[in-house]
C-alpha positions as a LaTeX table, in Angstrom:
\begin{tabular}{lrrr}
\hline
Residue & $x$ (\AA) & $y$ (\AA) & $z$ (\AA) \\
\hline
Gln1 & 86.42 & 150.62 & 77.95 \\
Val2 & 88.33 & 153.84 & 77.62 \\
Gln3 & 86.72 & 157.18 & 76.86 \\
Leu4 & 88.82 & 159.85 & 75.16 \\
Val5 & 87.96 & 163.50 & 74.68 \\
Glu6 & 90.17 & 165.77 & 72.62 \\
Ser7 & 90.31 & 169.54 & 72.86 \\
Gly8 & 92.49 & 172.44 & 71.83 \\
Gly9 & 91.98 & 172.50 & 68.09 \\
Gly10 & 91.29 & 175.68 & 66.18 \\
Leu11 & 92.36 & 178.03 & 63.43 \\
Val12 & 95.94 & 179.27 & 63.42 \\
Gln13 & 98.21 & 180.99 & 60.94 \\
Ala14 & 101.19 & 179.22 & 59.44 \\
Gly15 & 104.10 & 179.33 & 61.82 \\
Gly16 & 101.85 & 179.41 & 64.84 \\
Ser17 & 101.35 & 176.92 & 67.65 \\
Leu18 & 98.56 & 174.91 & 69.22 \\
Arg19 & 98.42 & 172.42 & 72.06 \\
Leu20 & 95.97 & 169.57 & 71.86 \\
Ser21 & 94.76 & 167.72 & 74.93 \\
Cys22 & 93.17 & 164.31 & 75.27 \\
Ala23 & 91.48 & 163.45 & 78.54 \\
Ala24 & 91.13 & 159.73 & 79.23 \\
Ser25 & 88.65 & 158.06 & 81.55 \\
Gly26 & 87.47 & 154.57 & 82.26 \\
Arg27 & 89.99 & 151.75 & 82.07 \\
Thr28 & 93.14 & 153.86 & 81.91 \\
Tyr29 & 95.45 & 151.13 & 83.20 \\
Gly30 & 97.08 & 148.33 & 81.25 \\
Asn31 & 97.45 & 150.33 & 78.07 \\
Tyr32 & 100.68 & 149.98 & 76.11 \\
Ala33 & 100.65 & 153.32 & 74.35 \\
Met34 & 98.65 & 156.40 & 73.49 \\
Gly35 & 98.90 & 158.11 & 70.18 \\
Trp36 & 97.83 & 161.00 & 68.00 \\
Phe37 & 96.59 & 160.49 & 64.49 \\
Arg38 & 95.24 & 162.93 & 61.94 \\
Gln39 & 93.01 & 162.80 & 58.91 \\
Pro40 & 93.52 & 165.54 & 56.33 \\
Pro41 & 90.58 & 166.42 & 54.07 \\
Gly42 & 90.01 & 163.68 & 51.52 \\
Lys43 & 92.84 & 161.51 & 52.83 \\
Glu44 & 93.27 & 158.52 & 55.07 \\
Arg45 & 93.97 & 158.74 & 58.76 \\
Glu46 & 97.70 & 158.77 & 59.48 \\
Phe47 & 100.04 & 158.32 & 62.40 \\
Val48 & 101.41 & 161.50 & 64.00 \\
Ala49 & 102.99 & 160.57 & 67.32 \\
Ala50 & 102.82 & 158.07 & 70.14 \\
Ile51 & 104.09 & 157.60 & 73.66 \\
Thr52 & 104.39 & 154.40 & 75.63 \\
Thr53 & 102.67 & 154.17 & 78.98 \\
Ile54 & 105.69 & 152.62 & 80.68 \\
Gly55 & 108.97 & 154.37 & 80.07 \\
Gly56 & 107.48 & 157.21 & 78.11 \\
Ser57 & 109.24 & 156.39 & 74.84 \\
Thr58 & 108.11 & 158.70 & 72.06 \\
Tyr59 & 107.69 & 158.16 & 68.35 \\
Tyr60 & 106.94 & 160.64 & 65.58 \\
Ala61 & 106.04 & 160.70 & 61.94 \\
Asp62 & 108.84 & 162.18 & 59.85 \\
Ser63 & 106.57 & 165.02 & 58.77 \\
Val64 & 106.25 & 166.36 & 62.32 \\
Lys65 & 109.64 & 165.55 & 63.86 \\
Gly66 & 111.22 & 168.60 & 65.43 \\
Arg67 & 107.91 & 170.52 & 65.38 \\
Phe68 & 105.50 & 168.42 & 67.46 \\
Thr69 & 105.99 & 167.07 & 70.96 \\
Ile70 & 103.86 & 164.40 & 72.60 \\
Thr71 & 103.67 & 164.25 & 76.37 \\
Arg72 & 101.41 & 162.75 & 79.00 \\
Asp73 & 100.38 & 163.53 & 82.53 \\
Asn74 & 99.62 & 160.24 & 84.22 \\
Ala75 & 98.18 & 161.88 & 87.31 \\
Lys76 & 95.61 & 163.66 & 85.17 \\
Asn77 & 95.18 & 160.83 & 82.66 \\
Thr78 & 95.77 & 163.37 & 79.94 \\
Leu79 & 97.73 & 163.21 & 76.70 \\
Tyr80 & 99.08 & 166.30 & 74.99 \\
Leu81 & 100.39 & 167.26 & 71.58 \\
Gln82 & 102.32 & 170.51 & 71.38 \\
Met83 & 102.39 & 171.63 & 67.77 \\
Asn84 & 104.82 & 174.36 & 66.76 \\
Ser85 & 105.77 & 175.85 & 63.41 \\
Leu86 & 102.48 & 174.74 & 61.98 \\
Lys87 & 102.10 & 174.42 & 58.22 \\
Pro88 & 98.99 & 174.45 & 56.03 \\
Glu89 & 99.59 & 170.75 & 55.36 \\
Asp90 & 99.05 & 170.07 & 59.06 \\
Thr91 & 95.38 & 170.91 & 58.55 \\
Ala92 & 93.37 & 167.87 & 59.61 \\
Val93 & 91.09 & 166.39 & 62.20 \\
Tyr94 & 93.32 & 165.17 & 65.01 \\
Tyr95 & 92.41 & 162.09 & 67.02 \\
Cys96 & 93.89 & 160.55 & 70.11 \\
Ala97 & 93.81 & 156.81 & 70.56 \\
Val98 & 94.81 & 154.06 & 72.95 \\
Arg99 & 96.24 & 150.63 & 72.29 \\
Arg100 & 96.87 & 147.72 & 74.61 \\
Ser101 & 99.14 & 145.64 & 72.36 \\
Ile102 & 102.86 & 146.17 & 71.88 \\
Gly103 & 103.79 & 148.55 & 69.09 \\
Val104 & 102.84 & 152.08 & 68.16 \\
Phe105 & 102.57 & 152.59 & 64.41 \\
Asp106 & 99.82 & 150.23 & 63.24 \\
Ile107 & 96.55 & 152.14 & 63.33 \\
Arg108 & 94.59 & 148.88 & 63.36 \\
Glu109 & 95.89 & 148.03 & 66.82 \\
Tyr110 & 94.39 & 151.12 & 68.45 \\
Ala111 & 91.21 & 150.05 & 70.17 \\
Tyr112 & 89.81 & 153.28 & 71.53 \\
Trp113 & 89.42 & 156.63 & 69.80 \\
Gly114 & 88.31 & 160.11 & 70.63 \\
Gln115 & 85.87 & 162.09 & 68.51 \\
Gly116 & 88.56 & 164.29 & 67.02 \\
Thr117 & 89.38 & 167.98 & 67.04 \\
Gln118 & 89.79 & 170.14 & 63.96 \\
Val119 & 93.07 & 171.93 & 63.34 \\
Thr120 & 93.15 & 174.41 & 60.48 \\
Val121 & 96.36 & 176.18 & 59.49 \\
Ser122 & 95.98 & 179.14 & 57.16 \\
Ser123 & 98.73 & 180.28 & 54.83 \\
\hline
\end{tabular}
C-alpha cells in the first residue's frame, strides 16, 4: 500500500505560478513511476506529467510542456509539480499517483492515488 497526500493547490491569476507537492508513505519502493493527473470540471481525468523512479525520465502532456516541471525528492518521498504561466484551462483537481508497471501514460495502470488538490486559475 502507498498513501499519497497532495498539497499546494489554490487560486491564482492567469500567468501566475503554483507548486504542488505529493507526500508518499507506506510501500514507497519498487514503484516504476509517479505521475500527476488532473480532472477539469465536467471532464475526464487526464495525464499531466510523470517521472520514472529509476533514472528520473520525465514525460509531459503537450498542453503543459514548457510550463510545468515534475521533480521528485527521493529522500523525502515527495513528488512536485511546478506550474508556471498558468492558464484558465489549467483549472482542475490535480492528483498524484503511483504505478508499479512499466509505462507512464495509461491511467489504468496507476494503482495508488491521492485525494486531489484544487487548482483554480482566474482570467
